PDB file of C-alpha atoms in Angstrom:
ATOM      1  CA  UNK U 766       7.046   8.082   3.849  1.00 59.00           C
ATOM      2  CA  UNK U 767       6.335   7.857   0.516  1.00 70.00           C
ATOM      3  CA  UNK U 768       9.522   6.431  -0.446  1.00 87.00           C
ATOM      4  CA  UNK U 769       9.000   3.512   2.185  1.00 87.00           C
ATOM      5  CA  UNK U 770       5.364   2.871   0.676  1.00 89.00           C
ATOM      6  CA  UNK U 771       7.461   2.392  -2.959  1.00 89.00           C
ATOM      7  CA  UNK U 772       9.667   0.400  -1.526  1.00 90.00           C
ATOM      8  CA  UNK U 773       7.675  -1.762   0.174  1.00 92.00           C
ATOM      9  CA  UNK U 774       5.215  -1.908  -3.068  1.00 92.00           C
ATOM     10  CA  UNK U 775       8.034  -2.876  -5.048  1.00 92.00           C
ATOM     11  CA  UNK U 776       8.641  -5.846  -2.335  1.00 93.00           C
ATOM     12  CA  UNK U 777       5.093  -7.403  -2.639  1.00 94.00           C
ATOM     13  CA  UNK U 778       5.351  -7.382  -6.227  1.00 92.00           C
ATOM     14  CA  UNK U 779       8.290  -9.154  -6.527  1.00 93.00           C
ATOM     15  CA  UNK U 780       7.492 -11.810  -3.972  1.00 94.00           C
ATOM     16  CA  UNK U 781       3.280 -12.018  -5.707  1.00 93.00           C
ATOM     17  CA  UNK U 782       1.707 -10.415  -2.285  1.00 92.00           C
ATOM     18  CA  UNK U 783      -1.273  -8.555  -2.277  1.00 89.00           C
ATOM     19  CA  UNK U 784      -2.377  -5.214  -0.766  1.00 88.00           C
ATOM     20  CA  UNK U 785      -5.149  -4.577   1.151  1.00 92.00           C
ATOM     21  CA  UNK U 786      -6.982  -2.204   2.687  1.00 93.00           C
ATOM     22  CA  UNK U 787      -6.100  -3.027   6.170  1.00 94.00           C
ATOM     23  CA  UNK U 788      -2.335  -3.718   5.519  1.00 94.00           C
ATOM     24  CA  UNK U 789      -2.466  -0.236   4.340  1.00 94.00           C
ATOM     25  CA  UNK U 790      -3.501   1.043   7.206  1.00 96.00           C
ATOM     26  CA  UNK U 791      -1.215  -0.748   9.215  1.00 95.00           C
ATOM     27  CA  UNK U 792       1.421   0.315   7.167  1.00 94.00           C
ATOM     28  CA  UNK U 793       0.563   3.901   7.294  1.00 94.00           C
ATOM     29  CA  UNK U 794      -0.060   4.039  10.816  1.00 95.00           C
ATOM     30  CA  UNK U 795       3.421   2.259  11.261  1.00 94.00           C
ATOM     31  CA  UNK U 796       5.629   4.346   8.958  1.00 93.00           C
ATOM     32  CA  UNK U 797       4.351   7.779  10.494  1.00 92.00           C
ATOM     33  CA  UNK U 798       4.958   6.445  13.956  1.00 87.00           C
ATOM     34  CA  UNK U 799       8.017   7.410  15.662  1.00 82.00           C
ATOM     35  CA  UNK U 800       9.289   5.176  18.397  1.00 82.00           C
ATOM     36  CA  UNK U 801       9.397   1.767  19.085  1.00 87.00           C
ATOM     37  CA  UNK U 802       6.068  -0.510  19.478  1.00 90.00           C
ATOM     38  CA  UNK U 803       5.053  -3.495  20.530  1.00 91.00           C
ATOM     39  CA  UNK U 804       2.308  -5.268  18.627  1.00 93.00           C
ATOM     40  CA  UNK U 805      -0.449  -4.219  21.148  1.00 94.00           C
ATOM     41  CA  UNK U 806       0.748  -0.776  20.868  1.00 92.00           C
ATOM     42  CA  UNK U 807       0.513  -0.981  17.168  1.00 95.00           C
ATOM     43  CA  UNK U 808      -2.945  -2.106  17.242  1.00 96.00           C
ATOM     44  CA  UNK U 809      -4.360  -0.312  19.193  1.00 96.00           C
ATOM     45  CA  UNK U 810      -2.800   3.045  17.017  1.00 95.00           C
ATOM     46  CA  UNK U 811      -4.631   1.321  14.412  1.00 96.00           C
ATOM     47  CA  UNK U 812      -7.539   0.734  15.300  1.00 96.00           C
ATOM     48  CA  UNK U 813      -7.989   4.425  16.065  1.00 96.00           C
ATOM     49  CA  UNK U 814      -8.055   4.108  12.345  1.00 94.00           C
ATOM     50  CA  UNK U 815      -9.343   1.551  11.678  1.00 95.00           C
ATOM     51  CA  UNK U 816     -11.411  -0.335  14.497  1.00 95.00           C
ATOM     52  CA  UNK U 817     -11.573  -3.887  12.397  1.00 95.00           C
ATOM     53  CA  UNK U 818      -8.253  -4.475  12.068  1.00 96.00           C
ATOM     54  CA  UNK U 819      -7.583  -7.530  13.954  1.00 95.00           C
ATOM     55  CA  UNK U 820      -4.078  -8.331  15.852  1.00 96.00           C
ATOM     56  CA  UNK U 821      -2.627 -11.178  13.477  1.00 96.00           C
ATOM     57  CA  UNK U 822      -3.029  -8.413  10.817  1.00 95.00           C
ATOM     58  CA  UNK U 823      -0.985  -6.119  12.679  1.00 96.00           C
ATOM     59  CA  UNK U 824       1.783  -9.341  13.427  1.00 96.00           C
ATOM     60  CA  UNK U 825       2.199 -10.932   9.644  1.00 95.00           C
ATOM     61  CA  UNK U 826       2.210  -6.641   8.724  1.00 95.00           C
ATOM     62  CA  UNK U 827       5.130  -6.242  10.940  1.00 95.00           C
ATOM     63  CA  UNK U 828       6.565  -9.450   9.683  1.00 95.00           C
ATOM     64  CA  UNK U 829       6.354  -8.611   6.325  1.00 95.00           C
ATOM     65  CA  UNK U 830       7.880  -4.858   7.269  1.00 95.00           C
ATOM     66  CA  UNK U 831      11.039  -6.826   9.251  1.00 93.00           C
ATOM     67  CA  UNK U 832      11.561  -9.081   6.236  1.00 93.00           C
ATOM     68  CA  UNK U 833      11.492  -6.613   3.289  1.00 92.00           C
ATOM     69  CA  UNK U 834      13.817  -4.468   5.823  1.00 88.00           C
ATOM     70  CA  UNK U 835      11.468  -2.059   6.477  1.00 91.00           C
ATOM     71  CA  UNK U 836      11.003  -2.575  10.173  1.00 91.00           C
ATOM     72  CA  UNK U 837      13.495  -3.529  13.058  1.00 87.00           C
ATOM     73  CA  UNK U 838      12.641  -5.452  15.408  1.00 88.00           C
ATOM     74  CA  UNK U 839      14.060  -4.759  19.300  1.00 85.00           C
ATOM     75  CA  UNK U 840      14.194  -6.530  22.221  1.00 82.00           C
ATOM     76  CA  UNK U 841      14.941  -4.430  25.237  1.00 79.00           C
ATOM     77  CA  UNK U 842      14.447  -6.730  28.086  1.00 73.00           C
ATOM     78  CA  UNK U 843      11.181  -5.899  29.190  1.00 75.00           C
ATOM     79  CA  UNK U 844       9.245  -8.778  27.483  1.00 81.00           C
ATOM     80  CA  UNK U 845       8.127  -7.493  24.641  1.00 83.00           C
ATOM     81  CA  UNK U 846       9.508  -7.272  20.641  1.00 90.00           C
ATOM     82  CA  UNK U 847       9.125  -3.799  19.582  1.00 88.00           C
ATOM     83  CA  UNK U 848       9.781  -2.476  16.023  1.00 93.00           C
ATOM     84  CA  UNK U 849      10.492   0.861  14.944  1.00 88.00           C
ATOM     85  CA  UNK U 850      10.736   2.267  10.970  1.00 88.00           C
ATOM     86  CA  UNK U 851      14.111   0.884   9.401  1.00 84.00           C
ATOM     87  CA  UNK U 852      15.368   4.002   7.162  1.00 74.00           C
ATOM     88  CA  UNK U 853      18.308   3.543   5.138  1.00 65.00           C
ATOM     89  CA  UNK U 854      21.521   5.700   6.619  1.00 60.00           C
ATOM     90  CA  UNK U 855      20.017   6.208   9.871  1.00 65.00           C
ATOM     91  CA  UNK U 856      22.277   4.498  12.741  1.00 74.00           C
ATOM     92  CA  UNK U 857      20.900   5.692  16.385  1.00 76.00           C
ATOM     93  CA  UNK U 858      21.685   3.027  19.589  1.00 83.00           C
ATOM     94  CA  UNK U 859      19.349   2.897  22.226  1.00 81.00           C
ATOM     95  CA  UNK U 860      19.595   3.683  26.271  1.00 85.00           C
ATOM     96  CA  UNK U 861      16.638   1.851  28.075  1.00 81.00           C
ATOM     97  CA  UNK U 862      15.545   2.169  31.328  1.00 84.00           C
ATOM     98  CA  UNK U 863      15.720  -0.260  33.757  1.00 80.00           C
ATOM     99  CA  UNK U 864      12.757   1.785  36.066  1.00 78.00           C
ATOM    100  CA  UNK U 865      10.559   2.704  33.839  1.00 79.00           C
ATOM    101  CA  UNK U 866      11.392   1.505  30.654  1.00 76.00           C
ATOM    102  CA  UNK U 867      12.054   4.340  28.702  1.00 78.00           C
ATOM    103  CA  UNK U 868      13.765   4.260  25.164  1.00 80.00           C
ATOM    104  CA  UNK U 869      15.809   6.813  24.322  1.00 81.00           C
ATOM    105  CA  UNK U 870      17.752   6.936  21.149  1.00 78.00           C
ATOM    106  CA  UNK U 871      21.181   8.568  20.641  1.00 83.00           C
ATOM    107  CA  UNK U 872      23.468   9.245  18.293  1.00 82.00           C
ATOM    108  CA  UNK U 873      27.402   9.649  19.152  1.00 86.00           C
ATOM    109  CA  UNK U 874      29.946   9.138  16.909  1.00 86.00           C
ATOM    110  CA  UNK U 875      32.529   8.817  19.029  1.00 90.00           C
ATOM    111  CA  UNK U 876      31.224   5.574  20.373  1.00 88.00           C
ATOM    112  CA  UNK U 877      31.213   4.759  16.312  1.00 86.00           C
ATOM    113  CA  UNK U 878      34.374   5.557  15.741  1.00 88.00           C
ATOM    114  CA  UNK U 879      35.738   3.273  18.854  1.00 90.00           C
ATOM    115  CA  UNK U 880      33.766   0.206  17.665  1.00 90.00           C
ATOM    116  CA  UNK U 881      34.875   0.110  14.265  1.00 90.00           C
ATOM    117  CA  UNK U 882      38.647   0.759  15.576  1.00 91.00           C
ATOM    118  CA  UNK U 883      37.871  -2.123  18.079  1.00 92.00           C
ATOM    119  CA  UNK U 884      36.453  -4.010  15.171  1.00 92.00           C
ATOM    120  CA  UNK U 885      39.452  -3.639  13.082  1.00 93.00           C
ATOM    121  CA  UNK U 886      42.244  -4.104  15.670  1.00 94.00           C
ATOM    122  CA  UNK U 887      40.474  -7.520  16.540  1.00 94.00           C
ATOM    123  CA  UNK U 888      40.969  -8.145  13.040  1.00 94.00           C
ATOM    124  CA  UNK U 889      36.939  -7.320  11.800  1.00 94.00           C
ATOM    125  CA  UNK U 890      35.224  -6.027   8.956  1.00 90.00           C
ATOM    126  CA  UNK U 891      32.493  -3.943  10.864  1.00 84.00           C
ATOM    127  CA  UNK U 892      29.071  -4.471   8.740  1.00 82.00           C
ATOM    128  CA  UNK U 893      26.301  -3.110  11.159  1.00 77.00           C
ATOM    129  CA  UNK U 894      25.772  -3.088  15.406  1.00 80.00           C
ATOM    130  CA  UNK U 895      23.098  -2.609  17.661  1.00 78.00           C
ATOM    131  CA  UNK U 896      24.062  -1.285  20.940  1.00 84.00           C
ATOM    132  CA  UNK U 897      21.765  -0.893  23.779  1.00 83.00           C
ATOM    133  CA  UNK U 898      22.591   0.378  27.099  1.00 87.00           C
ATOM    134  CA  UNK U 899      20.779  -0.391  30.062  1.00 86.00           C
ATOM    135  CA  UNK U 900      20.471   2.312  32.951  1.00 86.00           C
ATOM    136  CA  UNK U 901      18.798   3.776  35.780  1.00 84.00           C
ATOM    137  CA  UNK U 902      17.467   7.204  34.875  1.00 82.00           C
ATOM    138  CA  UNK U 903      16.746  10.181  37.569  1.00 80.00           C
ATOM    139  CA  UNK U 904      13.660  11.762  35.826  1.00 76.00           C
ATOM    140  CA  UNK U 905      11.653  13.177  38.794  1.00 74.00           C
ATOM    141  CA  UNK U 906       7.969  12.510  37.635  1.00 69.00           C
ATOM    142  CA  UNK U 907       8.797   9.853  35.709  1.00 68.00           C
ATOM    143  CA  UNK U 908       5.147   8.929  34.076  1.00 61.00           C
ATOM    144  CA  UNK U 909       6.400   5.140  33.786  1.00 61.00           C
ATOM    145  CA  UNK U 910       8.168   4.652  37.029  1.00 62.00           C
ATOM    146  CA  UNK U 911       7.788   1.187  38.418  1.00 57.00           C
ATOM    147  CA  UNK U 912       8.145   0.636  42.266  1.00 53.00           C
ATOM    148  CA  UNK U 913      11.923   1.000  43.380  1.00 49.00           C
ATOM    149  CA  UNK U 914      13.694  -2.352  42.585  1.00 45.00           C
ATOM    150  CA  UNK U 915      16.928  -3.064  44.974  1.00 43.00           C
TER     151      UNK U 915
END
């Protein structure tokens, strides 16, 4: 973590932002978080911190994560932009839910290996992907289930 707050330091001072006490917080909250989170979700994680801390706080925080690179932002067809912790050399793709909208992430390099060959052979230089499968999971007990869709 401490290497994200440096590098995100080093960002604000280059670009003349300021640091305050509540960014901080966010920021601390955010980068100890595993996961994915919406804004709401965020907050409210915060404000177990830090009750003040208002939502547009938490939104131009998480903007200012995305643009330095040190958030991602996902959309996984549910509505809602999430963002989870952007660390350097860390690849995972993501295999949502289409019940309950879990998120799980997975690694496999198998699937790497076939789409950078697929990259190549249609005449690519592979620079980065995002792949997210969408499923039906069989969790008995499922704590988010939503009612049975056709």
């Amino acid at each position: 973590m401490e290497d994200l707050k440096a590098r995100l330091e080093r960002y604000m001072a280059d670009h003349g932002l300021r640091s305050t006490s509540q960014r901080r917080v966010v920021t601390d909250v955010f980068f100890q978080s595993e996961g994915h989170y919406s804004i709401e979700e965020l907050l409210a994680k915060v404000r177990e911190e830090d009750p003040k801390v208002g939502y547009a706080t938490v939104y131009r925080t998480l903007k200012l994560l995305k643009e330095s690179g040190l958030a991602n932002e996902r959309h996984f067809g549910d509505g809602f932009t999430r963002y989870e912790v952007a660390i350097e050399d860390d690849h995972h793709d993501h295999l949502i839910c289409l019940d309950c909208d879990a998120v799980i992430e997975f690694e496999n390099e198998a699937i790497e290996h076939l789409q950078e060959e697929q990259a190549q052979k249609l005449g690519f230089e592979l620079k980065h992907h995002r792949l997210e499968l969408f499923a039906r999971c069989h969790r008995p007990g499922c704590p988010n289930k939503k009612a049975k869709r056709p």
